[in-house]
Short mmCIF file of N, CA, C and O and ligand atoms in Angstrom, two decimals:
data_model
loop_
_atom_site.label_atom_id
_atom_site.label_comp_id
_atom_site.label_asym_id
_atom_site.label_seq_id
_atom_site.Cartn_x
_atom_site.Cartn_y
_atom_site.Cartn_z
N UNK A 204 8.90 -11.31 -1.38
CA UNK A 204 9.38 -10.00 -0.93
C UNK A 204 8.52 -9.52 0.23
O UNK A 204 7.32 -9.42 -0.02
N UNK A 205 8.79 -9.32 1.01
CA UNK A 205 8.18 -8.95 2.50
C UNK A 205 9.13 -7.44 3.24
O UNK A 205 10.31 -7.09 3.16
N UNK A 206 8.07 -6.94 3.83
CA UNK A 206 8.74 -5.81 4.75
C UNK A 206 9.58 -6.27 5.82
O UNK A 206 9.41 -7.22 6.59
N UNK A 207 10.59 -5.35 5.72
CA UNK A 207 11.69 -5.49 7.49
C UNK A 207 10.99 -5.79 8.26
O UNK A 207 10.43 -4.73 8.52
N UNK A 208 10.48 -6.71 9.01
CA UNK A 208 10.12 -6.84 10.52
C UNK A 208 10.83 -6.01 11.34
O UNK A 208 10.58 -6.18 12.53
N UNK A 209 11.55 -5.26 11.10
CA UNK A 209 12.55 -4.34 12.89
C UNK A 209 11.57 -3.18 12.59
O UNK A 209 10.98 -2.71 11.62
N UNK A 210 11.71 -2.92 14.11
CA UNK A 210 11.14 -1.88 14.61
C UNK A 210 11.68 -1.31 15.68
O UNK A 210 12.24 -2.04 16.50
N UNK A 211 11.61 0.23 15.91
CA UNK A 211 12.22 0.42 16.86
C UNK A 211 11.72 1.85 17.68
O UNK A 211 11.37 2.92 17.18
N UNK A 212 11.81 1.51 18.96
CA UNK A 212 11.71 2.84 20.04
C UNK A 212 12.17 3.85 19.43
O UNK A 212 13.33 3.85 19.03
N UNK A 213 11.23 5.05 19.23
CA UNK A 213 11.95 6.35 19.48
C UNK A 213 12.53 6.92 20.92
O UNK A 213 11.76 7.04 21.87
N UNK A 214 14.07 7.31 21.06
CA UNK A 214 13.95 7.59 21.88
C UNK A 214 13.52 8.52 22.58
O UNK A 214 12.80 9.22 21.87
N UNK A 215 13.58 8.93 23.67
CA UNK A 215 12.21 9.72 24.39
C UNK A 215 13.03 11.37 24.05
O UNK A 215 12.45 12.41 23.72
N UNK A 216 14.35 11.19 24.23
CA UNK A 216 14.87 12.75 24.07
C UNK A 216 14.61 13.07 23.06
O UNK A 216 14.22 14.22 22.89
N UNK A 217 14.73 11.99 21.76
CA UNK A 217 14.47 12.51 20.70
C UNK A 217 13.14 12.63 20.40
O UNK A 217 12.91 13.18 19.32
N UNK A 218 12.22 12.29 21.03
CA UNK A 218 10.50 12.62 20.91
C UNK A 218 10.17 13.89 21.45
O UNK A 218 9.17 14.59 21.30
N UNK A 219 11.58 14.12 22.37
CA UNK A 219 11.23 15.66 22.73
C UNK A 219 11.50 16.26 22.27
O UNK A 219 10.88 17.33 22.25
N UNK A 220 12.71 16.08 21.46
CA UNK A 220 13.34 17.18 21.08
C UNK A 220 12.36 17.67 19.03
O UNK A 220 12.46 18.64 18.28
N UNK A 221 11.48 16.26 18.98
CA UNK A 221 10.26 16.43 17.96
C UNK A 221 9.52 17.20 18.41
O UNK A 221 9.22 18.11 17.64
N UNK A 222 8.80 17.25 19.95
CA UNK A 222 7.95 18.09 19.94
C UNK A 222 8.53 19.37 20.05
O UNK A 222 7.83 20.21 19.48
N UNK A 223 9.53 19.83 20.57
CA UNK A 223 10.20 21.09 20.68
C UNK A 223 10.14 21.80 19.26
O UNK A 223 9.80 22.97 19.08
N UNK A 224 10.43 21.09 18.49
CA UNK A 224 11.25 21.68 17.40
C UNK A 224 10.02 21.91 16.22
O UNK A 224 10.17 22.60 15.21
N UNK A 225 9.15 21.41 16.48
CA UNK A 225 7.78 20.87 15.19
C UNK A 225 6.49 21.23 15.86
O UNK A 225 6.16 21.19 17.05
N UNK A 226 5.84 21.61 14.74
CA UNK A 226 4.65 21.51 15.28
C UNK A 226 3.26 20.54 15.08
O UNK A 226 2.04 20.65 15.03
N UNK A 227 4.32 19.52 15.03
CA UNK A 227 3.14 18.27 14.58
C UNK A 227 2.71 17.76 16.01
O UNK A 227 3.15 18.02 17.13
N UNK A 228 1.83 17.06 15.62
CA UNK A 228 0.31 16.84 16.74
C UNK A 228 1.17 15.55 17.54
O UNK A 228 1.52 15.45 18.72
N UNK A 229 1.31 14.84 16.62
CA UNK A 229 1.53 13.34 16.74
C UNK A 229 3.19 12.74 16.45
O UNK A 229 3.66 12.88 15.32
N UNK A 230 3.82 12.22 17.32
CA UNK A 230 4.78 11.64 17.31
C UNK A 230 4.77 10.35 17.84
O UNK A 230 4.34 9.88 18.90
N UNK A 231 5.37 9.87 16.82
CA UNK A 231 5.73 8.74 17.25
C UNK A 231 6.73 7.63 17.75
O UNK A 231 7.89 7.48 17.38
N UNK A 232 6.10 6.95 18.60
CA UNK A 232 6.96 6.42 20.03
C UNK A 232 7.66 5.22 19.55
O UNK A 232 8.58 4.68 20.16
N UNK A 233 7.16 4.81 18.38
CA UNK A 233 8.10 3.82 17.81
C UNK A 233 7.73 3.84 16.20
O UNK A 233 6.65 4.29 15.82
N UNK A 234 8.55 3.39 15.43
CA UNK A 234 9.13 3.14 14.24
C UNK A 234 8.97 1.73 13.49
O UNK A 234 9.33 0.67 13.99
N UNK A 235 8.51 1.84 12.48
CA UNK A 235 8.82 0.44 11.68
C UNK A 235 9.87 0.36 10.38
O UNK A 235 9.64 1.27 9.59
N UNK A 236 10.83 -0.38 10.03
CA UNK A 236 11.69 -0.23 9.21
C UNK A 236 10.60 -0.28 8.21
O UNK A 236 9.62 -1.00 8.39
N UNK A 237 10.82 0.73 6.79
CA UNK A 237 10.63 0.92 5.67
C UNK A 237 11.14 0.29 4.59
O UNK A 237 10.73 0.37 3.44
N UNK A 238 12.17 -0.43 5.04
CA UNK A 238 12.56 -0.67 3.75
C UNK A 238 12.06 -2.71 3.75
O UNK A 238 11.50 -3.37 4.62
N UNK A 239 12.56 -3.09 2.46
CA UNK A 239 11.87 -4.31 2.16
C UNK A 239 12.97 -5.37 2.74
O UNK A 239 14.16 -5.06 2.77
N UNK A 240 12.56 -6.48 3.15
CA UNK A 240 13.34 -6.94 3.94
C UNK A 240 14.88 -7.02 3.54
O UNK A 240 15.29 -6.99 2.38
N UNK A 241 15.82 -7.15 4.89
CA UNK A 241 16.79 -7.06 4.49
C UNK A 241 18.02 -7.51 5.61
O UNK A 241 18.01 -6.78 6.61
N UNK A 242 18.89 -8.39 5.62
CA UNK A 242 19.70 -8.79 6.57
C UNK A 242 20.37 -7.83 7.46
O UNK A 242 20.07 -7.64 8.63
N UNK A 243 21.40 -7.17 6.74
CA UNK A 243 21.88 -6.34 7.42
C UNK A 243 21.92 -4.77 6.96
O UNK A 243 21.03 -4.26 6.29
N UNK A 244 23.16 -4.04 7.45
CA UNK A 244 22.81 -2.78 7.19
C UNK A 244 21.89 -1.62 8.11
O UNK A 244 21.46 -2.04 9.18
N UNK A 245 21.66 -0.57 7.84
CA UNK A 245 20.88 0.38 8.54
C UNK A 245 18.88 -0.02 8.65
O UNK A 245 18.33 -0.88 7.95
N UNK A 246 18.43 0.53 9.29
CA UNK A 246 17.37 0.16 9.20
C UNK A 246 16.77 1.43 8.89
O UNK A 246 17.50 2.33 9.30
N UNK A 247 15.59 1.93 8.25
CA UNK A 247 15.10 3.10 8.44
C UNK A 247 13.67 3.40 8.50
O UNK A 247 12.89 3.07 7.61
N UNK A 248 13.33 4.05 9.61
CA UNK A 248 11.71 4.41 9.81
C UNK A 248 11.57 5.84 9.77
O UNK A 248 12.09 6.80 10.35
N UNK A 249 10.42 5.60 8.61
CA UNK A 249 9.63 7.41 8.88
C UNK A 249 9.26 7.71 10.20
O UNK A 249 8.60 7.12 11.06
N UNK A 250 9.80 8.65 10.14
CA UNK A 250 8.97 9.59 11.86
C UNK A 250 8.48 10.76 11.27
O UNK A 250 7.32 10.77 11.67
N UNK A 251 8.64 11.73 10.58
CA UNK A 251 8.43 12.61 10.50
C UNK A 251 7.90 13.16 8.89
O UNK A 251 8.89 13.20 8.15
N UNK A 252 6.76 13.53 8.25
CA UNK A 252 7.24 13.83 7.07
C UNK A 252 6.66 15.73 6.81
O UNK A 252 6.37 16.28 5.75
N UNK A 253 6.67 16.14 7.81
CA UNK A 253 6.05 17.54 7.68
C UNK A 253 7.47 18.44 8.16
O UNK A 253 7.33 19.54 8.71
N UNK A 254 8.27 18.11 8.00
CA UNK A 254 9.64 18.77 7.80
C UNK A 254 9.38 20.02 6.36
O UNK A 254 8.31 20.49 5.97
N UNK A 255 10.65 20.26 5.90
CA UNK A 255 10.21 21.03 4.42
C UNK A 255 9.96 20.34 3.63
O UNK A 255 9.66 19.15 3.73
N UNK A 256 10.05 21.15 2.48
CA UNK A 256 8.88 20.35 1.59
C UNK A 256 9.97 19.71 0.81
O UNK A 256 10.95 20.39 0.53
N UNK A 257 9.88 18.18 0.33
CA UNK A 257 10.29 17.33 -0.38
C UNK A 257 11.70 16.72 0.64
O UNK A 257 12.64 16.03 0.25
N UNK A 258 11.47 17.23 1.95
CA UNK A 258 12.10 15.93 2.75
C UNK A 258 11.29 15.82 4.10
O UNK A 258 10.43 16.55 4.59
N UNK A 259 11.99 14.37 4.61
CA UNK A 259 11.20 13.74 5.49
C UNK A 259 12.35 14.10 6.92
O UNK A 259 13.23 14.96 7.00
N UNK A 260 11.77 12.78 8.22
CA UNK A 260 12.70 12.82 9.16
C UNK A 260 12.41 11.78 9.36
O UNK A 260 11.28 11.31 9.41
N UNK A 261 13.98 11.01 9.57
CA UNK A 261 13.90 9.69 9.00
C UNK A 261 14.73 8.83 11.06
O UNK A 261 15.58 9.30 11.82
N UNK A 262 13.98 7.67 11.14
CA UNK A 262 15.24 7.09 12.18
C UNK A 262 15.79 6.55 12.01
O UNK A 262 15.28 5.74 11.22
N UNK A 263 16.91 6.26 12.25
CA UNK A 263 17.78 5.72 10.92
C UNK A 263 18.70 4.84 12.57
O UNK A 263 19.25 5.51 13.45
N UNK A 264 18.63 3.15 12.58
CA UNK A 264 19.92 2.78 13.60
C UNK A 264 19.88 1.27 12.83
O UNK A 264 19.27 0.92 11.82
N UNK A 265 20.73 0.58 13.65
CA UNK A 265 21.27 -0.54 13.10
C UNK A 265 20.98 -1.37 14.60
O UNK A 265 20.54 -0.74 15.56
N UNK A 266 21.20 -2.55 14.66
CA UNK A 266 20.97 -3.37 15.70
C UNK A 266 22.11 -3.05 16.93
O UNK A 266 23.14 -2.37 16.87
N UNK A 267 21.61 -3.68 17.89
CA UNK A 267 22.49 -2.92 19.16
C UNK A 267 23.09 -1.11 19.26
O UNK A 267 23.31 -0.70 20.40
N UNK A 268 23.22 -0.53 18.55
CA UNK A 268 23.53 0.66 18.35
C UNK A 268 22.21 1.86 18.39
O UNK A 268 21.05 1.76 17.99
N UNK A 269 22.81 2.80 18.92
CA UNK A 269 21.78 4.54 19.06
C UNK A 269 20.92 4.71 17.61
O UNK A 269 21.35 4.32 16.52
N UNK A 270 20.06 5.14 17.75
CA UNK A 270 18.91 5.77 16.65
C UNK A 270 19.47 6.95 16.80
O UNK A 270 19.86 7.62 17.76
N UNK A 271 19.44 7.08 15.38
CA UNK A 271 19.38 8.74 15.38
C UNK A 271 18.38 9.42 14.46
O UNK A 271 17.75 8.72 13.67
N UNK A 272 18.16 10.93 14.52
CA UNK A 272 17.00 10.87 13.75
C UNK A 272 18.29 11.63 12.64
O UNK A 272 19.49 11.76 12.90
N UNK A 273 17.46 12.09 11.19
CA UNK A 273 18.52 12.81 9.93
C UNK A 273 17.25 12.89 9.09
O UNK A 273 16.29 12.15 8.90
N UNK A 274 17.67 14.14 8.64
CA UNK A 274 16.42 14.78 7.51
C UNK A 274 17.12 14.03 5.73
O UNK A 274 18.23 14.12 5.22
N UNK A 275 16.20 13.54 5.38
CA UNK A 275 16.83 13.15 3.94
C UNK A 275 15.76 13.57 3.12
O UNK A 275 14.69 13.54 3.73
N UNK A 276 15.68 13.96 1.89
CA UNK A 276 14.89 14.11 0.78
C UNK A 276 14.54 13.06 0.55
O UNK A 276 15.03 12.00 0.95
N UNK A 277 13.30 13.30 -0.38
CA UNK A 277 12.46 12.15 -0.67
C UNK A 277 12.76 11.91 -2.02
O UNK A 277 13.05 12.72 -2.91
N UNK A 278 12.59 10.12 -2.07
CA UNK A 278 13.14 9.55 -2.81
C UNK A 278 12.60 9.87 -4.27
O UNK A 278 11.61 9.17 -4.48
N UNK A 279 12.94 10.77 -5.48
CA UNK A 279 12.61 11.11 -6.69
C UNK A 279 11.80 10.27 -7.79
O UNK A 279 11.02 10.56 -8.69
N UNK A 280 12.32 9.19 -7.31
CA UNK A 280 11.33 7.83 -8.59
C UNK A 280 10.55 8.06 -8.38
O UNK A 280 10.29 8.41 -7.23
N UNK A 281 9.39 7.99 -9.63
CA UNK A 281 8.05 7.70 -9.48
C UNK A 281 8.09 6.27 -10.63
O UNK A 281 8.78 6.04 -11.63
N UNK A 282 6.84 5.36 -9.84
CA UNK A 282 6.50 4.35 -10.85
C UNK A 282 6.34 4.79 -12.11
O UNK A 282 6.05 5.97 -12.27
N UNK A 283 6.53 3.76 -13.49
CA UNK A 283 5.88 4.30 -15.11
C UNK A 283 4.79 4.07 -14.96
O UNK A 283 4.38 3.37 -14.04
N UNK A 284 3.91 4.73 -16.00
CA UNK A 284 2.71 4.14 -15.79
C UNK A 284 1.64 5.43 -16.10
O UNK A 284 2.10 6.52 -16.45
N UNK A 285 0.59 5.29 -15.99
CA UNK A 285 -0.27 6.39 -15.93
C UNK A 285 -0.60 6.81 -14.80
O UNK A 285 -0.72 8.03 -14.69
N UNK A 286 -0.86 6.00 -13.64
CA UNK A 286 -0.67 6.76 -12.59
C UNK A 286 0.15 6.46 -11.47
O UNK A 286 -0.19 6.12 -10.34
N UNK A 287 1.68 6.69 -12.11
CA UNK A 287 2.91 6.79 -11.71
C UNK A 287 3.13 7.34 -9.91
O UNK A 287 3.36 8.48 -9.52
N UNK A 288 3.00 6.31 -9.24
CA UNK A 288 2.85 6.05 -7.78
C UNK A 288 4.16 6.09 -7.41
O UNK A 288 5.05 5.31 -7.74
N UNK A 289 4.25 7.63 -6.30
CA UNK A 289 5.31 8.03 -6.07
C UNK A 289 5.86 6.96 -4.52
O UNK A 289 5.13 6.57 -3.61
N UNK A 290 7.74 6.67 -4.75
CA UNK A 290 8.07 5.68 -3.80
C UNK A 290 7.84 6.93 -2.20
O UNK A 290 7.88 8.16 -2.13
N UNK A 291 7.67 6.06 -1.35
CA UNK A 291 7.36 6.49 0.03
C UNK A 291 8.67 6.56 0.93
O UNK A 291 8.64 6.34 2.14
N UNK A 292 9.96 6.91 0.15
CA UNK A 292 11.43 6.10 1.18
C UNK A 292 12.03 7.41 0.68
O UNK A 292 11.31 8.38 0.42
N UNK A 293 13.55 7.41 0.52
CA UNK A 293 14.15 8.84 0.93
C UNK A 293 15.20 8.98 -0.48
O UNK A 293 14.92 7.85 -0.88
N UNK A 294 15.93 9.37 -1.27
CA UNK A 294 16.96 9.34 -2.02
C UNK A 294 18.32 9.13 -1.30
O UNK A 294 19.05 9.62 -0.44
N UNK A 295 18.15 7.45 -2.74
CA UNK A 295 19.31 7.19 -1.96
C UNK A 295 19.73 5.92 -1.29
O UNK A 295 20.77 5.34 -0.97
N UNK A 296 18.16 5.75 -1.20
CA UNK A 296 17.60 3.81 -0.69
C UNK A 296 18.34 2.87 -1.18
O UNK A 296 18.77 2.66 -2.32
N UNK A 297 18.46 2.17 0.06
CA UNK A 297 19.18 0.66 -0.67
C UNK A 297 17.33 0.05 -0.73
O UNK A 297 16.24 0.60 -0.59
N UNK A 298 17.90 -1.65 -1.08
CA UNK A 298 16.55 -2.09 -1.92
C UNK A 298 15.95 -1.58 -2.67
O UNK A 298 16.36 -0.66 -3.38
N UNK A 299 14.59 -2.17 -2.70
CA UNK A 299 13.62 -1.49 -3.17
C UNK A 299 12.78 -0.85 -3.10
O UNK A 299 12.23 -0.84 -2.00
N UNK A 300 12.10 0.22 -4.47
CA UNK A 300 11.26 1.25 -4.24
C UNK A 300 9.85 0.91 -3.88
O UNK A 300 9.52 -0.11 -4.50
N UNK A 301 8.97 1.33 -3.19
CA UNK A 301 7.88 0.92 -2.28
C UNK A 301 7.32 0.70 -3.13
O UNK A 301 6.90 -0.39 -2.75
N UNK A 302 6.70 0.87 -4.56
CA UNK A 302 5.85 0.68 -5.76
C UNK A 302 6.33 -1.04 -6.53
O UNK A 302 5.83 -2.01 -7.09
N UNK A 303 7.35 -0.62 -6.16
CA UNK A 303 8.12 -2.27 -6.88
C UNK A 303 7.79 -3.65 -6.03
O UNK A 303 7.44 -4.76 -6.45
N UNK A 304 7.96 -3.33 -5.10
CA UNK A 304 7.73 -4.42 -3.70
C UNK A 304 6.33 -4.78 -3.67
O UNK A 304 5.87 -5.74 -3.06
N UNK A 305 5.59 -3.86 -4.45
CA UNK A 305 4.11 -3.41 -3.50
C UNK A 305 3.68 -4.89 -2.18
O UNK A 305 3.21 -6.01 -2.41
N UNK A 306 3.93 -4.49 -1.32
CA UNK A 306 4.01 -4.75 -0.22
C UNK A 306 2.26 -5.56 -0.20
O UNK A 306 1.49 -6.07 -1.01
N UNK A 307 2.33 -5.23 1.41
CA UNK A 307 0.54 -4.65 1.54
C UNK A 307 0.38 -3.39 1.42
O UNK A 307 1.33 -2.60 1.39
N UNK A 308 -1.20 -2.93 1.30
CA UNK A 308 -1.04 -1.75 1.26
C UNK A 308 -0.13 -0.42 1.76
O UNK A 308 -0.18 0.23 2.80
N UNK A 309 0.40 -0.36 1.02
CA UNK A 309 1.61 1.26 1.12
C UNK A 309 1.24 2.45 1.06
O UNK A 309 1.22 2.99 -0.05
N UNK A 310 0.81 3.26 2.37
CA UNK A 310 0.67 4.38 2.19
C UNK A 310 1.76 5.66 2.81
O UNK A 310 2.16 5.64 3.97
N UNK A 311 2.15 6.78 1.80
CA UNK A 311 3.05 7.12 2.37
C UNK A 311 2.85 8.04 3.69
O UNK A 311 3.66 8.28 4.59
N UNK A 312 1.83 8.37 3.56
CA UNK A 312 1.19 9.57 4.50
C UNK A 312 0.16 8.46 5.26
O UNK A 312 -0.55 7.72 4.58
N UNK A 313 0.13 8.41 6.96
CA UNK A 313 -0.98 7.81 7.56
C UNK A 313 -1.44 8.60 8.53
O UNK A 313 -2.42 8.26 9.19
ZN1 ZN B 197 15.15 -2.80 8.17
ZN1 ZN B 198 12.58 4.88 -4.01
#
């Protein structure tokens, strides 16, 4: 089980239209898909998670086609366990939850 290799440009209007709208420090100019690998389908990278509280801003495109950005809530599972490690992706995810995969290190906040 391995992470999406895609990644992708933010585009620049939409980096503006981040700084316009937010008051976060840091944006970012490109994206890594989040989710665990996967052929086809949407791809999706965190950009944003200081939106309101318990959703993110997500970039969400598919190959050859526009990014767009879309606010989604965050994904509700938490691992079992005693210290039940909350998934880092949105409600609603295809694949799998970031705790299940455990990847390399997964952090949801960097
Ligand atoms: Zn992907
Ligand atoms: Zn999840």
């Amino acid at each position: 089980m391995t992470r999406c290799k895609h990644s992708h440009r933010v585009p620049l209007d939409l980096v503006q239209e981040a700084w316009e709208k937010s008051t976060t420090e840091h944006v970012d100019m490109a994206v890594q898909c989040q989710l665990s690998s996967h052929d086809d389908g949407e791809h999706y990278g965190l950009f944003s998670d200081t939106g309101e509280y318990g959703t993110a801003t997500w970039l969400r495109w598919r190959e050859r086609t526009e990014a767009e950005l879309i606010a989604l809530p965050d994904c509700p599972l938490v691992a079992t366990g005693p210290d039940g490690e909350a998934c880092c992706l949105f409600d609603g995810h295809a694949e799998h939850h970031t705790w299940e995969t455990a990847l390399e290190e997964v952090s949801c906040s960097d």
